[in-house]
XYZ file of C-alpha atoms in Angstrom:
337
model
C -59.111 20.059 89.590
C -56.633 20.651 87.292
C -58.897 22.585 85.091
C -60.387 24.699 88.174
C -56.756 25.523 89.270
C -55.910 26.458 85.391
C -58.761 28.925 84.682
C -57.916 30.363 88.612
C -54.050 31.012 87.180
C -55.793 32.020 84.320
C -57.874 34.968 86.209
C -54.992 36.163 88.236
C -52.859 36.645 85.334
C -55.688 38.480 83.842
C -55.927 40.853 86.764
C -52.551 40.959 87.287
C -51.572 42.681 83.684
C -55.502 43.693 82.144
C -57.605 45.027 85.589
C -54.973 48.228 86.661
C -55.125 49.410 83.205
C -59.012 49.185 82.200
C -59.805 51.035 85.843
C -57.313 53.427 84.471
C -58.660 53.753 81.704
C -62.710 53.716 82.362
C -62.263 56.165 85.644
C -61.595 53.241 87.842
C -64.011 49.986 87.034
C -63.734 48.708 90.609
C -65.115 51.681 92.174
C -68.024 51.555 89.737
C -68.929 47.305 90.513
C -69.015 47.658 94.205
C -68.041 50.970 96.078
C -71.795 51.683 96.454
C -71.885 49.047 99.249
C -69.330 50.854 101.037
C -70.386 50.665 104.877
C -73.183 48.241 104.942
C -72.024 45.136 107.165
C -71.283 44.727 111.072
C -68.070 44.195 112.875
C -65.856 45.781 110.541
C -62.964 45.147 112.750
C -62.911 42.060 111.079
C -61.492 43.760 108.461
C -58.261 44.363 110.202
C -55.757 42.393 108.745
C -53.840 40.108 111.291
C -50.155 39.885 111.192
C -46.914 42.158 110.438
C -45.321 39.688 107.418
C -48.748 40.496 105.572
C -49.327 43.599 106.256
C -45.752 44.393 105.105
C -47.165 43.442 101.721
C -50.359 44.827 101.964
C -52.236 41.826 102.806
C -50.737 40.027 99.436
C -51.026 37.049 101.096
C -53.623 34.774 101.235
C -51.439 32.628 98.194
C -48.493 32.487 100.812
C -50.461 31.403 103.814
C -47.888 29.157 105.606
C -47.182 30.340 109.457
C -50.014 31.106 112.501
C -51.584 33.994 110.465
C -53.188 32.151 108.159
C -55.074 31.433 110.900
C -57.244 34.646 109.726
C -56.246 34.671 105.574
C -56.684 31.726 104.737
C -57.204 28.373 107.254
C -55.770 26.024 104.702
C -52.783 27.375 104.893
C -51.699 26.129 108.586
C -51.252 22.681 106.773
C -48.749 24.554 104.364
C -46.429 25.015 108.441
C -43.801 23.228 109.504
C -45.081 22.584 112.971
C -46.491 23.682 116.032
C -46.236 27.574 116.025
C -47.530 30.583 118.186
C -48.597 33.945 117.082
C -49.042 37.384 119.249
C -49.678 40.337 116.681
C -50.681 43.758 118.066
C -51.916 47.008 115.635
C -52.258 50.175 116.315
C -55.174 51.042 114.264
C -56.524 54.586 113.552
C -58.107 57.461 116.643
C -56.019 55.216 119.511
C -57.424 52.384 118.806
C -55.773 49.348 119.472
C -56.262 45.209 118.416
C -54.087 42.312 119.849
C -54.364 38.747 118.395
C -53.289 35.371 119.499
C -53.152 32.529 116.636
C -52.059 28.541 117.522
C -51.419 26.055 115.331
C -50.727 22.096 116.468
C -50.760 19.227 113.841
C -51.411 16.033 114.066
C -49.772 13.305 112.207
C -48.953 14.813 108.560
C -51.501 15.849 107.380
C -53.801 16.967 109.570
C -53.199 20.213 111.830
C -55.673 22.327 114.237
C -55.449 25.722 115.664
C -56.926 28.661 117.396
C -57.073 32.090 117.428
C -58.756 34.907 119.147
C -59.071 38.610 118.470
C -59.608 41.782 120.464
C -60.201 45.703 120.207
C -60.296 48.012 122.164
C -59.891 51.393 123.161
C -59.864 54.200 126.140
C -63.584 54.906 127.711
C -65.383 57.537 125.424
C -66.773 60.922 127.193
C -70.850 60.390 126.546
C -72.060 63.730 124.939
C -75.682 64.941 123.682
C -77.822 67.801 122.286
C -77.308 69.461 125.060
C -74.176 68.771 126.693
C -71.597 68.326 123.477
C -68.746 68.628 125.844
C -69.685 66.071 127.349
C -71.986 64.549 130.653
C -69.161 63.453 132.695
C -70.051 59.789 132.315
C -67.960 57.424 130.038
C -69.182 54.223 127.730
C -66.983 51.641 126.669
C -66.452 49.877 123.110
C -64.499 46.965 122.362
C -64.964 43.842 119.894
C -63.872 40.054 120.362
C -63.217 36.877 117.836
C -62.896 33.476 118.903
C -61.767 30.573 116.129
C -61.203 27.235 116.186
C -59.804 25.815 112.822
C -59.000 22.546 111.103
C -56.668 21.914 108.043
C -56.007 18.952 105.911
C -53.356 18.256 103.159
C -55.389 15.825 100.692
C -52.302 15.667 98.584
C -48.803 16.183 98.664
C -50.315 19.448 96.556
C -54.151 20.041 97.948
C -54.870 21.702 101.132
C -58.131 22.692 102.872
C -59.456 23.865 105.669
C -62.003 25.525 107.737
C -62.738 27.625 110.459
C -65.904 28.534 112.951
C -66.048 31.537 114.837
C -67.643 33.019 117.524
C -67.840 37.233 117.506
C -68.836 39.901 119.506
C -69.242 43.764 119.860
C -69.678 45.398 123.034
C -71.516 49.412 122.402
C -72.430 50.904 126.016
C -73.552 47.591 126.990
C -76.033 47.046 123.373
C -74.396 43.537 122.388
C -74.062 41.966 119.308
C -72.824 38.439 118.513
C -73.013 35.656 115.393
C -70.795 33.486 114.386
C -69.231 32.866 111.281
C -67.346 30.579 108.874
C -64.141 30.403 106.927
C -63.551 28.444 104.089
C -60.172 27.486 102.309
C -58.645 26.412 99.688
C -54.216 26.027 98.949
C -52.838 24.400 95.695
C -49.726 24.098 94.477
C -49.578 23.662 90.886
C -46.520 21.901 90.269
C -45.118 24.511 87.940
C -41.598 25.644 90.210
C -42.984 27.169 93.098
C -46.306 28.732 92.048
C -49.206 28.205 94.128
C -52.878 28.976 93.688
C -55.092 29.807 96.602
C -59.112 31.154 97.217
C -60.401 31.713 101.061
C -64.380 32.897 102.006
C -63.727 34.517 105.532
C -66.852 35.746 107.305
C -69.148 34.103 105.821
C -72.571 33.761 107.832
C -76.426 34.849 108.645
C -77.332 38.754 109.224
C -77.038 40.209 113.015
C -78.588 42.567 114.903
C -78.046 43.505 118.544
C -79.843 41.560 121.132
C -83.610 43.556 122.649
C -85.307 46.451 121.600
C -85.778 50.063 121.767
C -88.338 52.727 121.497
C -89.233 56.002 119.239
C -91.788 58.248 118.320
C -94.678 57.047 116.197
C -97.549 59.289 114.698
C -100.290 59.278 116.916
C -97.866 61.094 119.340
C -96.919 57.744 121.861
C -93.847 55.353 121.687
C -93.757 52.449 120.574
C -90.677 49.276 120.557
C -89.208 48.149 117.305
C -86.370 45.615 116.969
C -82.869 46.492 115.798
C -82.105 46.264 112.114
C -80.297 43.315 110.621
C -77.077 44.013 108.972
C -74.814 41.035 107.218
C -70.810 40.127 108.002
C -68.313 41.973 105.734
C -67.868 38.603 104.094
C -64.638 38.523 101.617
C -63.772 35.835 98.733
C -59.856 36.608 98.085
C -58.334 34.414 95.263
C -54.617 34.537 94.814
C -50.908 33.481 93.893
C -47.513 33.298 94.932
C -44.296 32.628 93.115
C -40.880 32.266 94.291
C -38.649 34.308 91.402
C -35.794 33.896 93.184
C -35.133 31.036 95.606
C -31.072 29.689 95.951
C -29.427 28.696 99.348
C -28.936 32.732 100.567
C -31.768 34.359 98.974
C -35.443 34.201 98.353
C -37.894 36.347 96.283
C -41.212 35.677 96.509
C -43.869 37.508 94.904
C -47.419 37.832 95.353
C -50.752 38.855 93.535
C -54.464 38.963 95.005
C -57.752 40.147 94.205
C -60.108 41.514 97.318
C -64.176 40.755 96.627
C -65.574 42.295 99.934
C -69.485 42.189 100.489
C -69.118 45.805 101.317
C -66.596 47.907 99.063
C -65.392 47.988 95.845
C -63.365 45.228 94.494
C -59.174 45.796 95.254
C -56.222 44.269 93.958
C -53.142 43.564 95.723
C -49.222 43.220 95.201
C -46.620 42.417 96.926
C -42.985 40.942 97.777
C -41.026 39.424 100.479
C -37.146 38.809 100.529
C -35.715 36.441 102.770
C -32.033 36.463 103.375
C -30.851 33.411 104.906
C -33.720 32.936 106.563
C -32.833 35.498 109.451
C -33.782 38.697 107.681
C -37.168 39.574 105.932
C -37.864 42.619 103.437
C -41.149 42.767 102.643
C -43.385 45.833 100.283
C -46.881 45.979 98.566
C -49.218 47.858 96.689
C -53.333 47.867 97.342
C -54.746 49.405 94.755
C -58.259 51.167 94.571
C -58.094 51.978 97.921
C -58.527 55.521 99.575
C -55.991 54.935 102.486
C -53.494 52.061 103.442
C -52.478 51.519 99.763
C -48.380 51.206 100.478
C -47.073 48.918 102.824
C -43.528 48.282 104.310
C -41.963 45.362 107.047
C -39.547 43.921 107.796
C -38.714 40.836 109.733
C -35.628 39.423 112.307
C -36.005 35.715 112.375
C -33.381 34.166 115.545
C -32.705 30.356 116.034
C -32.956 29.635 119.907
C -32.197 26.955 122.666
C -35.797 24.558 123.331
C -37.192 26.383 120.314
C -36.513 26.068 116.406
C -36.798 30.125 115.631
C -38.184 32.929 117.694
C -39.624 35.518 115.046
C -40.108 39.413 114.626
C -42.079 41.299 112.259
C -43.155 45.005 111.736
C -45.173 46.463 109.147
C -45.803 50.359 108.528
C -48.704 50.896 106.643
C -49.008 54.485 104.950
C -53.176 55.825 105.505
C -52.613 58.982 104.043
C -54.853 61.647 105.339
C -55.155 59.623 109.257
C -52.231 58.401 110.879
C -49.811 55.233 109.681
C -50.869 52.172 111.373
C -48.198 50.006 113.297
C -48.244 46.308 113.451
C -45.981 44.760 115.571
C -45.607 40.432 115.507
C -44.173 37.665 117.940
C -44.004 33.901 116.699
C -42.180 30.982 118.426
C -41.836 27.907 116.367
C -41.982 25.273 118.475
């Protein structure tokens, strides 16, 4: 295990100080490695990051995941939480798309943790347009996505934790249903060197899926025939990251995080982020994603208020610059119970 962790840290350090420069010198190496895979997976909404805290750091969060948003980023991270927690988030995505997410974690004893999560992406009904009625037929259709997850995590030692999530995912496009089951796996390891931690997560792993039913299309002899819908892979992502407190005092905490993302349906990208915490009450965050056409730079802030009957009430906000698209705003409310 120690050799594996040392090798992983070395890879992260190499990526941190080497690959960005190599990419510039080689006309963006990341796109050569995987850009040709863009648009080849199903359930694309699963790639929308959950939580305003993580979004404020551009998603450089797999090595820091220690709250209820870890249900999305790294299931092993819920074993780093201090206790029961409820998280509610809202994401305003471009094109008037909204994404709501609810997560809850509950410890059992000192070393076991359970979690439940639900996400729902939705938009206003859209008018049906055809070749002969490009301005609309007067009829409308709906589009929505849904994910339900159950998570289990355990602290194996005081340094190492692992977690697993089982998910059911469903998409509804004008009555055409696409559904499937997926698996998330994650590890979280404290290296023992100051506050340096190292994490690996594999999310949205599962079989190919296709919509239910069949459709008809013309054939060579002039008639029609029924065909099954094509299958597509889920948007599996492999993330490897580390984080470390650069400043850790009674009044100030400054944490830096670095992460390499390897999606199956796009180019690899590298993310760096930071979080400054003052007196455990006020948080400021920023992050940058390299090799991203949109959504590279993010900012965020958080306010944590002690409340009667619960440990802390958390308010978080994140802004992500999507360049040619509208900016993305994320809001989150959390309760430490």
